[in-house]
mmCIF file with all atom_site columns, C-alpha atoms in Angstrom:
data_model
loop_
_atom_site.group_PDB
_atom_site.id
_atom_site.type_symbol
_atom_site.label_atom_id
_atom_site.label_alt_id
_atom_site.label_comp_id
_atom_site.label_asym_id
_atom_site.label_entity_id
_atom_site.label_seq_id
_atom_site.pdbx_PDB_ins_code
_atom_site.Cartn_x
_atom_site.Cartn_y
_atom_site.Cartn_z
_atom_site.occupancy
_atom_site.B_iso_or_equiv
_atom_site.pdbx_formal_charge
_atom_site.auth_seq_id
_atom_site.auth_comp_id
_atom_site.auth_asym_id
_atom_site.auth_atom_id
_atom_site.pdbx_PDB_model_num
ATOM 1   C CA . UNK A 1 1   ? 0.000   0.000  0.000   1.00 88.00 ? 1   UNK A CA 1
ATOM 2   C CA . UNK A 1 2   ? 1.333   3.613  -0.659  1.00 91.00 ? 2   UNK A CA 1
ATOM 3   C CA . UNK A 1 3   ? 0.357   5.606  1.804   1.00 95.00 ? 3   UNK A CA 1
ATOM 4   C CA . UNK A 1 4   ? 1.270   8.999  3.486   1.00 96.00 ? 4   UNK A CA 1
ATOM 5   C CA . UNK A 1 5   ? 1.116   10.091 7.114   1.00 96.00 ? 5   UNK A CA 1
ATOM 6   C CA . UNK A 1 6   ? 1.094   13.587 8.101   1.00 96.00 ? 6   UNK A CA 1
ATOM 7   C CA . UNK A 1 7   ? 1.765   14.999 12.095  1.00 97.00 ? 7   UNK A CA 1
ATOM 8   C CA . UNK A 1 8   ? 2.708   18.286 13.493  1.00 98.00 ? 8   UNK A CA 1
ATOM 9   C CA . UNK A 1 9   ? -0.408  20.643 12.809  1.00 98.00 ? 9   UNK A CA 1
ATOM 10  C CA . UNK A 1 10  ? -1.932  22.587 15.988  1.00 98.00 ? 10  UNK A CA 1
ATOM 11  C CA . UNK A 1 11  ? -2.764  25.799 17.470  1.00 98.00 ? 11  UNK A CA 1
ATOM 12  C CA . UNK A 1 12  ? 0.083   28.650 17.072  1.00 98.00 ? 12  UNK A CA 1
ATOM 13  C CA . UNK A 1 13  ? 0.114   32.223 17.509  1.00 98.00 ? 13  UNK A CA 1
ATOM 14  C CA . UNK A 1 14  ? 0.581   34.928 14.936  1.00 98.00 ? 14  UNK A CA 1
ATOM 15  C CA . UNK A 1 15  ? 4.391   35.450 14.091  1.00 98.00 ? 15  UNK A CA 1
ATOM 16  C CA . UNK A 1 16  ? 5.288   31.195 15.492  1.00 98.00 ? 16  UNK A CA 1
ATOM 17  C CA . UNK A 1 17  ? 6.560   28.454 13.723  1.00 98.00 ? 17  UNK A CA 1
ATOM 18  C CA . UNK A 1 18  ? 5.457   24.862 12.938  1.00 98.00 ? 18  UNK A CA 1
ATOM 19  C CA . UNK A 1 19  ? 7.052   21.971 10.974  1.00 98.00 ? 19  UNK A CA 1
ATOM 20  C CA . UNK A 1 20  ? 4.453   19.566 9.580   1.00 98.00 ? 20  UNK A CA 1
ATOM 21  C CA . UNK A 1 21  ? 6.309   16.237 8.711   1.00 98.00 ? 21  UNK A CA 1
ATOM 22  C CA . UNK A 1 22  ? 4.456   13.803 5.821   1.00 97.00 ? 22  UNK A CA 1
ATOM 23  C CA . UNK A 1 23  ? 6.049   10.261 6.510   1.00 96.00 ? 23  UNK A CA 1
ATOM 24  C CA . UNK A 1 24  ? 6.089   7.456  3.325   1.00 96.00 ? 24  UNK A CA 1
ATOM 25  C CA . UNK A 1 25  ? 5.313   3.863  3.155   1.00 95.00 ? 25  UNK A CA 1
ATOM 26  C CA . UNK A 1 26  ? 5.543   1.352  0.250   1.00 94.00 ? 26  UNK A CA 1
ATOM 27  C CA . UNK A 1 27  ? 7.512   3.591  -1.775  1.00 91.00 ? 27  UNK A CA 1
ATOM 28  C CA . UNK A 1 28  ? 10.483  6.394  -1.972  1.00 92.00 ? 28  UNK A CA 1
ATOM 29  C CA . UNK A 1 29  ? 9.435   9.829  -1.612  1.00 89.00 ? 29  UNK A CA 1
ATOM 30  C CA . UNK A 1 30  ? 12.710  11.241 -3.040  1.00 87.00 ? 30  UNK A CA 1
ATOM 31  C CA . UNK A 1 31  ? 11.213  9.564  -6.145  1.00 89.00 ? 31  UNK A CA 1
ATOM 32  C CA . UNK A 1 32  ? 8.970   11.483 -6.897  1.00 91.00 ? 32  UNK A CA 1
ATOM 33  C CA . UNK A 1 33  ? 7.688   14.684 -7.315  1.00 93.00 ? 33  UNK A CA 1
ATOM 34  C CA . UNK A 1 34  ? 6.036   15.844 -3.566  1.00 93.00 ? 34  UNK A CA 1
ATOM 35  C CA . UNK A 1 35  ? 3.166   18.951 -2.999  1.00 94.00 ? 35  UNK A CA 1
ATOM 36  C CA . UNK A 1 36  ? 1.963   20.558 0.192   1.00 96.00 ? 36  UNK A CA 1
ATOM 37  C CA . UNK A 1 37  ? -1.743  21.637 -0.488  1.00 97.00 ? 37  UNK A CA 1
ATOM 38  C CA . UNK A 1 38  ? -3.792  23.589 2.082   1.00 97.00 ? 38  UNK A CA 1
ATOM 39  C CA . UNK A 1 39  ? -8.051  23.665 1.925   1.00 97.00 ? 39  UNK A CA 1
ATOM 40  C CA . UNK A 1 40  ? -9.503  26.270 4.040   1.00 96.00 ? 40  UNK A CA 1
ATOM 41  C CA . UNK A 1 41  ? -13.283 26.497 4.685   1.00 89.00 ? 41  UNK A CA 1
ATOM 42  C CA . UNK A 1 42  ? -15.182 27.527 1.670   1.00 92.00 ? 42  UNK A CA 1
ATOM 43  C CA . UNK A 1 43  ? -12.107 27.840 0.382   1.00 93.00 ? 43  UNK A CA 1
ATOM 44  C CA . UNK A 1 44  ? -10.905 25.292 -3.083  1.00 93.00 ? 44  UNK A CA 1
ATOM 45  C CA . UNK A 1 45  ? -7.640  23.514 -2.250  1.00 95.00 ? 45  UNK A CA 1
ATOM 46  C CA . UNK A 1 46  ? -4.454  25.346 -3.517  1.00 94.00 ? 46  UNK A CA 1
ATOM 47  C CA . UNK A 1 47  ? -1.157  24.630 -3.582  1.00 95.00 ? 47  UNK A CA 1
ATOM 48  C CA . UNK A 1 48  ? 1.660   25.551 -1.396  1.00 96.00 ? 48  UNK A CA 1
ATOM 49  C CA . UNK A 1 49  ? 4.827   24.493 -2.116  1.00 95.00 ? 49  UNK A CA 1
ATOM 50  C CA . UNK A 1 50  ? 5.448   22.246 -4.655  1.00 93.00 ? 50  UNK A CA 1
ATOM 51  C CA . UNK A 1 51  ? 9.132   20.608 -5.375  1.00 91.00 ? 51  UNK A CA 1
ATOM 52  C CA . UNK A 1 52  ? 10.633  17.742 -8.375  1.00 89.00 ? 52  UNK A CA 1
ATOM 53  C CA . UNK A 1 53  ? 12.022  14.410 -7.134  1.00 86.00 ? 53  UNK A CA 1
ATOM 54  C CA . UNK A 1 54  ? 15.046  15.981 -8.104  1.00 80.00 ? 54  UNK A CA 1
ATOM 55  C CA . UNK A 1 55  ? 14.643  18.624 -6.166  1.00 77.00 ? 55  UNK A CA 1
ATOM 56  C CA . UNK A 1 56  ? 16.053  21.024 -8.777  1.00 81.00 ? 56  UNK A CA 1
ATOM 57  C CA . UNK A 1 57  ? 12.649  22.713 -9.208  1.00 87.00 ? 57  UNK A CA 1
ATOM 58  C CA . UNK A 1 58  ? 10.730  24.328 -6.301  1.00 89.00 ? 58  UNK A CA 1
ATOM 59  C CA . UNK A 1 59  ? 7.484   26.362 -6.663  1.00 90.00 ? 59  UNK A CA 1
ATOM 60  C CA . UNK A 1 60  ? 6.280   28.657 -4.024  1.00 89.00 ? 60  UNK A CA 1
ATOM 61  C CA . UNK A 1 61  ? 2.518   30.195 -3.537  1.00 90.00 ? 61  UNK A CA 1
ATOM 62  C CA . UNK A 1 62  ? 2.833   33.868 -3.426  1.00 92.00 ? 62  UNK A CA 1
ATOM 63  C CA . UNK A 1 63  ? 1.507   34.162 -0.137  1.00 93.00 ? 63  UNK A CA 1
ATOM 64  C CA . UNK A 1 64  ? 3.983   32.017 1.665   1.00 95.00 ? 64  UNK A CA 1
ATOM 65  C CA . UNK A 1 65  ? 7.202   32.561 -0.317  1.00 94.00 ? 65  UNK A CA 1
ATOM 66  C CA . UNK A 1 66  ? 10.036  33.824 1.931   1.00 95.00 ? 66  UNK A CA 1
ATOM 67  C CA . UNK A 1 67  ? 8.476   32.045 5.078   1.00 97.00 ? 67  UNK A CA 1
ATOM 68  C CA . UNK A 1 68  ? 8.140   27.848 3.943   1.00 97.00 ? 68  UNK A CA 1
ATOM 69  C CA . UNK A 1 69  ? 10.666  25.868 2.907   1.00 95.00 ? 69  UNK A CA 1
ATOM 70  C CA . UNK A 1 70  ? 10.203  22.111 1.922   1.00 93.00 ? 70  UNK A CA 1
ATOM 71  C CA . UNK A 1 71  ? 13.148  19.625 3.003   1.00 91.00 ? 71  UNK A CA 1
ATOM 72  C CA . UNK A 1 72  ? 13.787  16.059 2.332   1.00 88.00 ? 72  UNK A CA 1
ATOM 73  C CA . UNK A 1 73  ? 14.976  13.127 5.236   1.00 92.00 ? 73  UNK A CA 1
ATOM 74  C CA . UNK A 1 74  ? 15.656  10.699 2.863   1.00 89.00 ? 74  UNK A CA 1
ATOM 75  C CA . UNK A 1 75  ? 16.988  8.026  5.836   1.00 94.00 ? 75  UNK A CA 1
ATOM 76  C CA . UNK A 1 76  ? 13.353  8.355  7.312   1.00 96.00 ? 76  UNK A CA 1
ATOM 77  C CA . UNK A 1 77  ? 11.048  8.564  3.851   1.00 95.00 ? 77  UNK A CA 1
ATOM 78  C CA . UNK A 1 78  ? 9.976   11.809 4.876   1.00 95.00 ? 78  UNK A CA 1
ATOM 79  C CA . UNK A 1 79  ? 9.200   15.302 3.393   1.00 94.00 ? 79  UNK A CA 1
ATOM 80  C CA . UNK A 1 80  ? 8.724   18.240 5.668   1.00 95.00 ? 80  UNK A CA 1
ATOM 81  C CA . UNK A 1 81  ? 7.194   21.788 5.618   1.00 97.00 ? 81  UNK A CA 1
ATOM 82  C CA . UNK A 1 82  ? 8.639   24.135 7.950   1.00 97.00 ? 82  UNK A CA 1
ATOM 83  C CA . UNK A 1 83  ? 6.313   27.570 8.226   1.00 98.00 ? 83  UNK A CA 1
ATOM 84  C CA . UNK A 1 84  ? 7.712   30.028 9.290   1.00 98.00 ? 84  UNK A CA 1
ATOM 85  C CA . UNK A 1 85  ? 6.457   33.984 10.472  1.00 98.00 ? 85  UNK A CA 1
ATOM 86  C CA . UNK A 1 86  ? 2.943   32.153 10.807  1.00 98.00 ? 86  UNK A CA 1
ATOM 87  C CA . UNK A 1 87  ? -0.249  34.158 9.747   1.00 98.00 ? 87  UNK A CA 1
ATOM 88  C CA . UNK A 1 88  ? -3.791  33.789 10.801  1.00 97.00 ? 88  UNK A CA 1
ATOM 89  C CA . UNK A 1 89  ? -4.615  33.952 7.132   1.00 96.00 ? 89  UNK A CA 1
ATOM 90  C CA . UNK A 1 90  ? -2.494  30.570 7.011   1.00 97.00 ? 90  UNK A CA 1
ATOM 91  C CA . UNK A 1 91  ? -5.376  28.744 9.165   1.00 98.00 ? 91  UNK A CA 1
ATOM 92  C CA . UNK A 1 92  ? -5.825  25.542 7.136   1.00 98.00 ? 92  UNK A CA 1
ATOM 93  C CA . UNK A 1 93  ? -6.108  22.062 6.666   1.00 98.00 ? 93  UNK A CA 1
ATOM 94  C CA . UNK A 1 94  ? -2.867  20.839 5.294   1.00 98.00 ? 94  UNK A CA 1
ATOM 95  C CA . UNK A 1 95  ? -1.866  17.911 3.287   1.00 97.00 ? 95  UNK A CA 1
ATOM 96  C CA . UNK A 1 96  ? 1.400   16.153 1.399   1.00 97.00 ? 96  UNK A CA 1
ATOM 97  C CA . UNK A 1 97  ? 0.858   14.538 -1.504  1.00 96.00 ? 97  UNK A CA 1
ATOM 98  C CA . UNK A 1 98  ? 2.624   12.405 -3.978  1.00 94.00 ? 98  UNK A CA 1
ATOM 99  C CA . UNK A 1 99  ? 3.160   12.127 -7.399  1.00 92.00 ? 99  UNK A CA 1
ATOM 100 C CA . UNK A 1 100 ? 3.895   8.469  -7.627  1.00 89.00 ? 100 UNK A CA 1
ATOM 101 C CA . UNK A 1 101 ? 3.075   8.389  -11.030 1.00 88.00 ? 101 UNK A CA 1
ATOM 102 C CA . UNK A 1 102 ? 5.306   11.037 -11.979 1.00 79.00 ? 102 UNK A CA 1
ATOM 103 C CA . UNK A 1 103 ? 4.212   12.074 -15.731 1.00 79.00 ? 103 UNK A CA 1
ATOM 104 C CA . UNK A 1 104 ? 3.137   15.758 -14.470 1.00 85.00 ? 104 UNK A CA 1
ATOM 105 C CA . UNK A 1 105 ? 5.396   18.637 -15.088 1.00 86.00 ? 105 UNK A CA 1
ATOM 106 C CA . UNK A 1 106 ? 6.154   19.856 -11.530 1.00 86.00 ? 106 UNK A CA 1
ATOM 107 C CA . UNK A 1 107 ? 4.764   23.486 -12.234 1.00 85.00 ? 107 UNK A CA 1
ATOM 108 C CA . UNK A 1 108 ? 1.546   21.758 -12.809 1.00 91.00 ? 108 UNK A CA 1
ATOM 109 C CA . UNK A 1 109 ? 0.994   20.230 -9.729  1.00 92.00 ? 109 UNK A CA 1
ATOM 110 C CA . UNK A 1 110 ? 1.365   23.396 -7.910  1.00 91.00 ? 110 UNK A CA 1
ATOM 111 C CA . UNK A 1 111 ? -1.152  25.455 -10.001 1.00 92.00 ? 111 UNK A CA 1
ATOM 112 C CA . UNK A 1 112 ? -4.404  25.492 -9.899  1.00 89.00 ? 112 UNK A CA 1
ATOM 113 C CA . UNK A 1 113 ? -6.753  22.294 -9.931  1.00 91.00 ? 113 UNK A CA 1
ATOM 114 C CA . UNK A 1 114 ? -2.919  20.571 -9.847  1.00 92.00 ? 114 UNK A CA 1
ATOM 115 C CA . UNK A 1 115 ? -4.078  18.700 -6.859  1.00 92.00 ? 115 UNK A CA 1
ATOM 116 C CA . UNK A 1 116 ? -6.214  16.331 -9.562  1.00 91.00 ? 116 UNK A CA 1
ATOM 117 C CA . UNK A 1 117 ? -3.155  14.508 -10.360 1.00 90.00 ? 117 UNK A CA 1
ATOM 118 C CA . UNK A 1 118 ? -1.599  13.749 -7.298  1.00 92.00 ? 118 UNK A CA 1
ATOM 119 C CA . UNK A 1 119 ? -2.334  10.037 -6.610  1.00 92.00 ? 119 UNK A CA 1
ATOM 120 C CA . UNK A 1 120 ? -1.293  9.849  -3.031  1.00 95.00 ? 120 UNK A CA 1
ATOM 121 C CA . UNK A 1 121 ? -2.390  11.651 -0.388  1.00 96.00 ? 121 UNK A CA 1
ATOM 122 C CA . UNK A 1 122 ? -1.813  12.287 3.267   1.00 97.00 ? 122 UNK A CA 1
ATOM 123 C CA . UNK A 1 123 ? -5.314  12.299 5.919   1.00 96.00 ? 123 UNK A CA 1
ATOM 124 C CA . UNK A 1 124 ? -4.502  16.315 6.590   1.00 97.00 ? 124 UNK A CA 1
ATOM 125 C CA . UNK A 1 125 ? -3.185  18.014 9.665   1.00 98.00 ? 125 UNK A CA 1
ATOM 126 C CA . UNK A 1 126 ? -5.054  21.205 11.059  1.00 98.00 ? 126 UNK A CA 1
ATOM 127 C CA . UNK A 1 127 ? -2.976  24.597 11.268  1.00 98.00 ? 127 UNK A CA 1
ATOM 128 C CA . UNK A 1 128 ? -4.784  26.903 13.223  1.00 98.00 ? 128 UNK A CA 1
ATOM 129 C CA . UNK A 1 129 ? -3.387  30.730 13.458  1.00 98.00 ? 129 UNK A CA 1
ATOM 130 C CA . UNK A 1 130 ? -4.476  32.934 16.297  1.00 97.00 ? 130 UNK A CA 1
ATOM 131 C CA . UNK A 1 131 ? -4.456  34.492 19.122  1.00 91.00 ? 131 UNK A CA 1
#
């Protein structure tokens, strides 16, 4: 089974950090091309941060450029997120996702309705932004 767990989402206040880890089983995340994807309510899902399996291609939403970073354990099959300067406008469901079969350009995935062809997904980790 390919499957994706996510952990580290939670309650943080404006200006604070989090790192959101997405975990792999039954196959190599460095393989393949990974996205972070957030869904508010009422809100259609949009991509965040988008990166090759290379790694030699990165693509950042506006709105979070200069504060998230994506990063790669590949001893532990694991992609993080690490958010940085944390708004309240950031308040989200968040999700990894995996490309596993990998015929999508990369600045595809990221854009909008890219989420369709993402096979694997993570269950979603709450981010909640406020005082």
């Amino acid at each position: 089974q390919l499957q994706l767990v996510e952990s580290g989402g939670g309650l943080v206040q404006p200006g604070g950090s989090l790192r959101l880890s997405c975990a792999a089983s039954g196959f190599t995340l460095d393989d393949y091309a990974i996205g972070w994807f957030r869904q508010a309510p009422g809100k259609e899902r949009e991509g965040v941060l988008c990166i090759s399996s290379s790694g030699g291609s990165t693509h950042y939403a506006d709105s979070v450029k200069g504060r998230f970073t994506i990063s790669r354990d590949n001893t532990k099959n694991t992609v993080y997120l690490q958010m940085n300067n944390l708004k309240p406008e950031d308040t989200a469901v968040y999700y990894c996702a995996a490309d596993v079969v990998d015929t999508i350009p990369v600045q595809a995935l990221c854009a909008p309705h890219g989420y369709r062809y993402l096979e694997v997904w993570g269950q979603g980790t709450l981010v909640t932004v406020s005082l």
